Amino acid sequence: WENPAEYVAHALENNQFSVYGQEIRPARPFDLAQDRPVAGSRKMLELLVRLREEEESLTPPGAFIPVLEHYNLMPALDRWVVRQVLDLYARRRADAKDWGFPLCSVNLSAATLGDAEFPGWVRQELLSRNIPADSLGFEIDLADAERAMGGARLLVKTLRELGCPIALAGFGSSPVSFDALKQLPVQYIKIEGNLVVNIIRDPVALAKVSAINRVSHTI
């Protein structure tokens, strides 16, 4: 791109990004015979963003992220994603009054952790569409939170007071410290994938995941 900042700003203004939902399935409760969650368990999705041009030019996913970070446009992208989710919720509910809201989790950038106005903006967006707050979740990275603990603590506290679930990602990617978990009232943690995929073949990975799970529940 000749002018990266101008390009991505234009892409945001003209909805040239796409949002995908990656389903999060509970290990339990699950009906193995029917191969589906037990009735009453809620559908959960982690939201992932792509620039449509990536699909057309075979660019690796997320190649635009460093550009947005460099020009401090990540908070604008985070807000764009939230609006897309809430607009979709509003359309689905208009089509079917008894439509059940899934829990969609939005990944927040490091820059948004320091945006003191973000929780208030989320509150207004929810109220303007009459969307239940517990249907909109947020995921923050452990490393980002540790680098900006003051802002992260305020943001998590305020969003939780609204009723939005919060997940803390990246546990186990480095020597595990539970200090952040003690300071941030999150509802979910996301254990590093490299540990999880090895739990059936590596006793050390299994021990680490078990310890993280046990201590997190205790905290």
mmCIF file of N, CA and C in Angstrom, residues 47-145:
data_model
loop_
_atom_site.group_PDB
_atom_site.id
_atom_site.type_symbol
_atom_site.label_atom_id
_atom_site.label_comp_id
_atom_site.label_asym_id
_atom_site.label_seq_id
_atom_site.Cartn_x
_atom_site.Cartn_y
_atom_site.Cartn_z
ATOM 1 N N LEU A 47 -14.131 -14.210 18.314
ATOM 2 C CA LEU A 47 -14.223 -13.492 17.053
ATOM 3 C C LEU A 47 -12.835 -13.178 16.511
ATOM 4 N N LEU A 48 -12.655 -13.442 15.227
ATOM 5 C CA LEU A 48 -11.401 -13.201 14.529
ATOM 6 C C LEU A 48 -11.674 -12.280 13.353
ATOM 7 N N VAL A 49 -10.747 -11.365 13.069
ATOM 8 C CA VAL A 49 -10.955 -10.349 12.048
ATOM 9 C C VAL A 49 -9.977 -10.542 10.899
ATOM 10 N N ARG A 50 -10.490 -10.388 9.679
ATOM 11 C CA ARG A 50 -9.643 -10.420 8.493
ATOM 12 C C ARG A 50 -9.982 -9.251 7.591
ATOM 13 N N LEU A 51 -8.958 -8.776 6.898
ATOM 14 C CA LEU A 51 -9.150 -7.762 5.863
ATOM 15 C C LEU A 51 -9.499 -8.502 4.569
ATOM 16 N N ARG A 52 -10.583 -8.084 3.926
ATOM 17 C CA ARG A 52 -11.056 -8.832 2.763
ATOM 18 C C ARG A 52 -10.013 -8.937 1.661
ATOM 19 N N GLU A 53 -9.166 -7.931 1.553
ATOM 20 C CA GLU A 53 -8.111 -7.990 0.538
ATOM 21 C C GLU A 53 -7.187 -9.177 0.763
ATOM 22 N N GLU A 54 -7.038 -9.597 2.040
ATOM 23 C CA GLU A 54 -6.189 -10.750 2.336
ATOM 24 C C GLU A 54 -6.687 -11.992 1.605
ATOM 25 N N GLU A 55 -8.002 -12.176 1.621
ATOM 26 C CA GLU A 55 -8.582 -13.335 0.971
ATOM 27 C C GLU A 55 -8.301 -13.312 -0.532
ATOM 28 N N GLU A 56 -8.334 -12.115 -1.119
ATOM 29 C CA GLU A 56 -8.183 -11.993 -2.566
ATOM 30 C C GLU A 56 -6.727 -12.106 -3.010
ATOM 31 N N SER A 57 -5.799 -11.629 -2.175
ATOM 32 C CA SER A 57 -4.388 -11.613 -2.575
ATOM 33 C C SER A 57 -3.557 -12.677 -1.859
ATOM 34 N N LEU A 58 -4.224 -13.571 -1.105
ATOM 35 C CA LEU A 58 -3.567 -14.666 -0.383
ATOM 36 C C LEU A 58 -2.547 -14.151 0.636
ATOM 37 N N THR A 59 -2.815 -12.968 1.179
ATOM 38 C CA THR A 59 -1.974 -12.442 2.247
ATOM 39 C C THR A 59 -2.234 -13.229 3.528
ATOM 40 N N PRO A 60 -1.190 -13.514 4.321
ATOM 41 C CA PRO A 60 -1.428 -14.238 5.581
ATOM 42 C C PRO A 60 -2.407 -13.507 6.478
ATOM 43 N N PRO A 61 -3.222 -14.229 7.242
ATOM 44 C CA PRO A 61 -4.187 -13.580 8.138
ATOM 45 C C PRO A 61 -3.498 -12.637 9.116
ATOM 46 N N GLY A 62 -4.102 -11.479 9.307
ATOM 47 C CA GLY A 62 -3.599 -10.551 10.298
ATOM 48 C C GLY A 62 -2.400 -9.722 9.865
ATOM 49 N N ALA A 63 -2.053 -9.763 8.583
ATOM 50 C CA ALA A 63 -0.895 -8.985 8.131
ATOM 51 C C ALA A 63 -1.102 -7.493 8.300
ATOM 52 N N PHE A 64 -2.370 -7.066 8.414
ATOM 53 C CA PHE A 64 -2.674 -5.640 8.574
ATOM 54 C C PHE A 64 -2.473 -5.157 10.005
ATOM 55 N N ILE A 65 -2.380 -6.087 10.961
ATOM 56 C CA ILE A 65 -2.325 -5.714 12.378
ATOM 57 C C ILE A 65 -1.134 -4.794 12.687
ATOM 58 N N PRO A 66 0.100 -5.104 12.249
ATOM 59 C CA PRO A 66 1.212 -4.191 12.555
ATOM 60 C C PRO A 66 1.004 -2.787 12.011
ATOM 61 N N VAL A 67 0.309 -2.668 10.877
ATOM 62 C CA VAL A 67 0.033 -1.341 10.315
ATOM 63 C C VAL A 67 -0.884 -0.571 11.255
ATOM 64 N N LEU A 68 -1.956 -1.222 11.711
ATOM 65 C CA LEU A 68 -2.885 -0.558 12.625
ATOM 66 C C LEU A 68 -2.201 -0.201 13.934
ATOM 67 N N GLU A 69 -1.336 -1.087 14.431
ATOM 68 C CA GLU A 69 -0.628 -0.798 15.675
ATOM 69 C C GLU A 69 0.296 0.406 15.504
ATOM 70 N N HIS A 70 1.003 0.462 14.369
ATOM 71 C CA HIS A 70 1.957 1.546 14.131
ATOM 72 C C HIS A 70 1.260 2.896 14.098
ATOM 73 N N TYR A 71 0.070 2.936 13.499
ATOM 74 C CA TYR A 71 -0.649 4.199 13.362
ATOM 75 C C TYR A 71 -1.721 4.388 14.436
ATOM 76 N N ASN A 72 -1.645 3.575 15.499
ATOM 77 C CA ASN A 72 -2.569 3.675 16.643
ATOM 78 C C ASN A 72 -4.032 3.582 16.208
ATOM 79 N N LEU A 73 -4.308 2.645 15.304
ATOM 80 C CA LEU A 73 -5.672 2.451 14.820
ATOM 81 C C LEU A 73 -6.336 1.197 15.398
ATOM 82 N N MET A 74 -5.621 0.477 16.267
ATOM 83 C CA MET A 74 -6.211 -0.734 16.833
ATOM 84 C C MET A 74 -7.460 -0.443 17.673
ATOM 85 N N PRO A 75 -7.491 0.633 18.483
ATOM 86 C CA PRO A 75 -8.737 0.915 19.207
ATOM 87 C C PRO A 75 -9.925 1.133 18.274
ATOM 88 N N ALA A 76 -9.681 1.729 17.113
ATOM 89 C CA ALA A 76 -10.767 1.923 16.147
ATOM 90 C C ALA A 76 -11.255 0.579 15.615
ATOM 91 N N LEU A 77 -10.332 -0.346 15.395
ATOM 92 C CA LEU A 77 -10.730 -1.679 14.930
ATOM 93 C C LEU A 77 -11.514 -2.417 16.006
ATOM 94 N N ASP A 78 -11.063 -2.328 17.254
ATOM 95 C CA ASP A 78 -11.780 -2.983 18.353
ATOM 96 C C ASP A 78 -13.226 -2.489 18.429
ATOM 97 N N ARG A 79 -13.411 -1.194 18.299
ATOM 98 C CA ARG A 79 -14.764 -0.633 18.356
ATOM 99 C C ARG A 79 -15.575 -1.065 17.130
ATOM 100 N N TRP A 80 -14.935 -1.140 15.996
ATOM 101 C CA TRP A 80 -15.632 -1.587 14.785
ATOM 102 C C TRP A 80 -16.169 -3.005 14.980
ATOM 103 N N VAL A 81 -15.352 -3.886 15.563
ATOM 104 C CA VAL A 81 -15.778 -5.268 15.782
ATOM 105 C C VAL A 81 -16.967 -5.310 16.739
ATOM 106 N N VAL A 82 -16.892 -4.557 17.825
ATOM 107 C CA VAL A 82 -18.002 -4.530 18.786
ATOM 108 C C VAL A 82 -19.294 -4.094 18.105
ATOM 109 N N ARG A 83 -19.221 -3.044 17.292
ATOM 110 C CA ARG A 83 -20.424 -2.578 16.602
ATOM 111 C C ARG A 83 -20.975 -3.632 15.657
ATOM 112 N N GLN A 84 -20.094 -4.356 14.970
ATOM 113 C CA GLN A 84 -20.548 -5.398 14.055
ATOM 114 C C GLN A 84 -21.317 -6.484 14.803
ATOM 115 N N VAL A 85 -20.788 -6.892 15.961
ATOM 116 C CA VAL A 85 -21.444 -7.936 16.762
ATOM 117 C C VAL A 85 -22.809 -7.472 17.243
ATOM 118 N N LEU A 86 -22.860 -6.273 17.790
ATOM 119 C CA LEU A 86 -24.117 -5.788 18.350
ATOM 120 C C LEU A 86 -25.151 -5.522 17.261
ATOM 121 N N ASP A 87 -24.711 -5.058 16.099
ATOM 122 C CA ASP A 87 -25.644 -4.876 14.984
ATOM 123 C C ASP A 87 -26.203 -6.219 14.521
ATOM 124 N N LEU A 88 -25.352 -7.237 14.488
ATOM 125 C CA LEU A 88 -25.814 -8.577 14.115
ATOM 126 C C LEU A 88 -26.828 -9.091 15.129
ATOM 127 N N TYR A 89 -26.528 -8.916 16.410
ATOM 128 C CA TYR A 89 -27.470 -9.319 17.455
ATOM 129 C C TYR A 89 -28.827 -8.651 17.251
ATOM 130 N N ALA A 90 -28.794 -7.355 16.977
ATOM 131 C CA ALA A 90 -30.043 -6.609 16.816
ATOM 132 C C ALA A 90 -30.843 -7.126 15.623
ATOM 133 N N ARG A 91 -30.159 -7.437 14.529
ATOM 134 C CA ARG A 91 -30.855 -7.959 13.342
ATOM 135 C C ARG A 91 -31.439 -9.333 13.619
ATOM 136 N N ARG A 92 -30.680 -10.192 14.284
ATOM 137 C CA ARG A 92 -31.173 -11.543 14.577
ATOM 138 C C ARG A 92 -32.387 -11.497 15.499
ATOM 139 N N ARG A 93 -32.336 -10.626 16.487
ATOM 140 C CA ARG A 93 -33.457 -10.532 17.415
ATOM 141 C C ARG A 93 -34.692 -9.973 16.708
ATOM 142 N N ALA A 94 -34.487 -9.044 15.774
ATOM 143 C CA ALA A 94 -35.621 -8.493 15.025
ATOM 144 C C ALA A 94 -36.284 -9.577 14.181
ATOM 145 N N ASP A 95 -35.477 -10.523 13.685
ATOM 146 C CA ASP A 95 -36.020 -11.606 12.862
ATOM 147 C C ASP A 95 -36.719 -12.671 13.703
ATOM 148 N N ALA A 96 -36.234 -12.863 14.938
ATOM 149 C CA ALA A 96 -36.800 -13.896 15.817
ATOM 150 C C ALA A 96 -36.697 -13.411 17.262
ATOM 151 N N LYS A 97 -37.823 -13.060 17.850
ATOM 152 C CA LYS A 97 -37.840 -12.470 19.191
ATOM 153 C C LYS A 97 -37.269 -13.402 20.252
ATOM 154 N N ASP A 98 -37.393 -14.724 20.030
ATOM 155 C CA ASP A 98 -36.908 -15.681 21.020
ATOM 156 C C ASP A 98 -35.496 -16.160 20.704
ATOM 157 N N TRP A 99 -34.805 -15.467 19.799
ATOM 158 C CA TRP A 99 -33.437 -15.868 19.427
ATOM 159 C C TRP A 99 -32.526 -15.837 20.645
ATOM 160 N N GLY A 100 -31.766 -16.908 20.858
ATOM 161 C CA GLY A 100 -30.874 -16.992 22.003
ATOM 162 C C GLY A 100 -29.523 -16.365 21.705
ATOM 163 N N PHE A 101 -29.126 -15.399 22.508
ATOM 164 C CA PHE A 101 -27.850 -14.719 22.290
ATOM 165 C C PHE A 101 -26.684 -15.646 22.618
ATOM 166 N N PRO A 102 -25.769 -15.870 21.687
ATOM 167 C CA PRO A 102 -24.527 -16.560 22.050
ATOM 168 C C PRO A 102 -23.618 -15.606 22.810
ATOM 169 N N LEU A 103 -22.533 -16.124 23.353
ATOM 170 C CA LEU A 103 -21.511 -15.268 23.950
ATOM 171 C C LEU A 103 -20.386 -15.126 22.938
ATOM 172 N N CYS A 104 -20.206 -13.918 22.408
ATOM 173 C CA CYS A 104 -19.137 -13.636 21.451
ATOM 174 C C CYS A 104 -18.027 -12.876 22.162
ATOM 175 N N SER A 105 -16.798 -13.357 22.016
ATOM 176 C CA SER A 105 -15.654 -12.778 22.708
ATOM 177 C C SER A 105 -14.782 -12.001 21.722
ATOM 178 N N VAL A 106 -14.559 -10.725 22.025
ATOM 179 C CA VAL A 106 -13.770 -9.832 21.177
ATOM 180 C C VAL A 106 -12.367 -9.700 21.761
ATOM 181 N N ASN A 107 -11.350 -9.932 20.934
ATOM 182 C CA ASN A 107 -9.968 -9.741 21.373
ATOM 183 C C ASN A 107 -9.645 -8.252 21.418
ATOM 184 N N LEU A 108 -9.211 -7.774 22.583
ATOM 185 C CA LEU A 108 -8.867 -6.368 22.731
ATOM 186 C C LEU A 108 -7.369 -6.153 22.559
ATOM 187 N N SER A 109 -7.020 -5.087 21.866
ATOM 188 C CA SER A 109 -5.616 -4.756 21.641
ATOM 189 C C SER A 109 -5.006 -4.139 22.889
ATOM 190 N N ALA A 110 -3.674 -4.107 22.909
ATOM 191 C CA ALA A 110 -2.975 -3.488 24.031
ATOM 192 C C ALA A 110 -3.337 -2.012 24.154
ATOM 193 N N ALA A 111 -3.526 -1.339 23.008
ATOM 194 C CA ALA A 111 -3.854 0.086 23.047
ATOM 195 C C ALA A 111 -5.204 0.339 23.704
ATOM 196 N N THR A 112 -6.156 -0.555 23.498
ATOM 197 C CA THR A 112 -7.485 -0.367 24.078
ATOM 198 C C THR A 112 -7.461 -0.525 25.589
ATOM 199 N N LEU A 113 -6.509 -1.295 26.117
ATOM 200 C CA LEU A 113 -6.425 -1.459 27.563
ATOM 201 C C LEU A 113 -6.205 -0.114 28.257
ATOM 202 N N GLY A 114 -5.577 0.813 27.548
ATOM 203 C CA GLY A 114 -5.333 2.124 28.131
ATOM 204 C C GLY A 114 -6.369 3.166 27.762
ATOM 205 N N ASP A 115 -7.451 2.747 27.120
ATOM 206 C CA ASP A 115 -8.502 3.672 26.693
ATOM 207 C C ASP A 115 -9.560 3.754 27.789
ATOM 208 N N ALA A 116 -9.488 4.784 28.607
ATOM 209 C CA ALA A 116 -10.405 4.915 29.745
ATOM 210 C C ALA A 116 -11.847 5.114 29.302
ATOM 211 N N GLU A 117 -12.062 5.550 28.063
ATOM 212 C CA GLU A 117 -13.418 5.808 27.575
ATOM 213 C C GLU A 117 -14.079 4.563 26.987
ATOM 214 N N PHE A 118 -13.317 3.508 26.800
ATOM 215 C CA PHE A 118 -13.860 2.324 26.124
ATOM 216 C C PHE A 118 -15.020 1.678 26.885
ATOM 217 N N PRO A 119 -14.917 1.414 28.195
ATOM 218 C CA PRO A 119 -16.045 0.784 28.892
ATOM 219 C C PRO A 119 -17.331 1.597 28.810
ATOM 220 N N GLY A 120 -17.223 2.919 28.942
ATOM 221 C CA GLY A 120 -18.413 3.755 28.837
ATOM 222 C C GLY A 120 -19.019 3.701 27.447
ATOM 223 N N TRP A 121 -18.156 3.653 26.450
ATOM 224 C CA TRP A 121 -18.640 3.530 25.069
ATOM 225 C C TRP A 121 -19.364 2.203 24.870
ATOM 226 N N VAL A 122 -18.806 1.105 25.413
ATOM 227 C CA VAL A 122 -19.450 -0.211 25.318
ATOM 228 C C VAL A 122 -20.827 -0.163 25.969
ATOM 229 N N ARG A 123 -20.902 0.469 27.132
ATOM 230 C CA ARG A 123 -22.186 0.568 27.840
ATOM 231 C C ARG A 123 -23.237 1.262 26.972
ATOM 232 N N GLN A 124 -22.866 2.359 26.346
ATOM 233 C CA GLN A 124 -23.818 3.090 25.507
ATOM 234 C C GLN A 124 -24.238 2.269 24.294
ATOM 235 N N GLU A 125 -23.297 1.548 23.693
ATOM 236 C CA GLU A 125 -23.619 0.719 22.537
ATOM 237 C C GLU A 125 -24.596 -0.402 22.918
ATOM 238 N N LEU A 126 -24.402 -0.992 24.086
ATOM 239 C CA LEU A 126 -25.316 -2.038 24.558
ATOM 240 C C LEU A 126 -26.702 -1.469 24.835
ATOM 241 N N LEU A 127 -26.734 -0.326 25.531
ATOM 242 C CA LEU A 127 -28.019 0.275 25.892
ATOM 243 C C LEU A 127 -28.792 0.736 24.661
ATOM 244 N N SER A 128 -28.098 1.276 23.678
ATOM 245 C CA SER A 128 -28.783 1.815 22.505
ATOM 246 C C SER A 128 -29.478 0.725 21.702
ATOM 247 N N ARG A 129 -29.011 -0.516 21.852
ATOM 248 C CA ARG A 129 -29.622 -1.635 21.119
ATOM 249 C C ARG A 129 -30.378 -2.583 22.044
ATOM 250 N N ASN A 130 -30.332 -2.298 23.357
ATOM 251 C CA ASN A 130 -30.985 -3.145 24.353
ATOM 252 C C ASN A 130 -30.476 -4.584 24.255
ATOM 253 N N ILE A 131 -29.152 -4.728 24.219
ATOM 254 C CA ILE A 131 -28.502 -6.036 24.123
ATOM 255 C C ILE A 131 -28.004 -6.437 25.513
ATOM 256 N N PRO A 132 -28.238 -7.663 25.962
ATOM 257 C CA PRO A 132 -27.725 -8.084 27.272
ATOM 258 C C PRO A 132 -26.203 -8.080 27.308
ATOM 259 N N ALA A 133 -25.635 -7.509 28.350
ATOM 260 C CA ALA A 133 -24.184 -7.350 28.439
ATOM 261 C C ALA A 133 -23.457 -8.682 28.496
ATOM 262 N N ASP A 134 -24.116 -9.707 29.056
ATOM 263 C CA ASP A 134 -23.415 -10.992 29.193
ATOM 264 C C ASP A 134 -23.296 -11.748 27.870
ATOM 265 N N SER A 135 -23.784 -11.160 26.772
ATOM 266 C CA SER A 135 -23.607 -11.780 25.463
ATOM 267 C C SER A 135 -22.388 -11.227 24.729
ATOM 268 N N LEU A 136 -21.728 -10.232 25.326
ATOM 269 C CA LEU A 136 -20.542 -9.624 24.725
ATOM 270 C C LEU A 136 -19.370 -9.785 25.677
ATOM 271 N N GLY A 137 -18.422 -10.626 25.308
ATOM 272 C CA GLY A 137 -17.253 -10.855 26.143
ATOM 273 C C GLY A 137 -16.010 -10.223 25.534
ATOM 274 N N PHE A 138 -14.961 -10.167 26.328
ATOM 275 C CA PHE A 138 -13.705 -9.592 25.859
ATOM 276 C C PHE A 138 -12.546 -10.474 26.308
ATOM 277 N N GLU A 139 -11.541 -10.540 25.457
ATOM 278 C CA GLU A 139 -10.342 -11.318 25.758
ATOM 279 C C GLU A 139 -9.142 -10.390 25.721
ATOM 280 N N ILE A 140 -8.341 -10.432 26.780
ATOM 281 C CA ILE A 140 -7.119 -9.627 26.819
ATOM 282 C C ILE A 140 -5.934 -10.559 26.999
ATOM 283 N N ASP A 141 -4.808 -10.156 26.435
ATOM 284 C CA ASP A 141 -3.609 -10.982 26.491
ATOM 285 C C ASP A 141 -2.866 -10.749 27.807
ATOM 286 N N LEU A 142 -2.381 -11.832 28.396
ATOM 287 C CA LEU A 142 -1.694 -11.742 29.682
ATOM 288 C C LEU A 142 -0.498 -10.800 29.611
ATOM 289 N N ALA A 143 0.298 -10.914 28.543
ATOM 290 C CA ALA A 143 1.482 -10.062 28.424
ATOM 291 C C ALA A 143 1.095 -8.593 28.324
ATOM 292 N N ASP A 144 0.039 -8.295 27.570
ATOM 293 C CA ASP A 144 -0.435 -6.909 27.471
ATOM 294 C C ASP A 144 -0.892 -6.397 28.829
ATOM 295 N N ALA A 145 -1.615 -7.241 29.561
ATOM 296 C CA ALA A 145 -2.125 -6.834 30.874
ATOM 297 C C ALA A 145 -0.982 -6.565 31.846
#
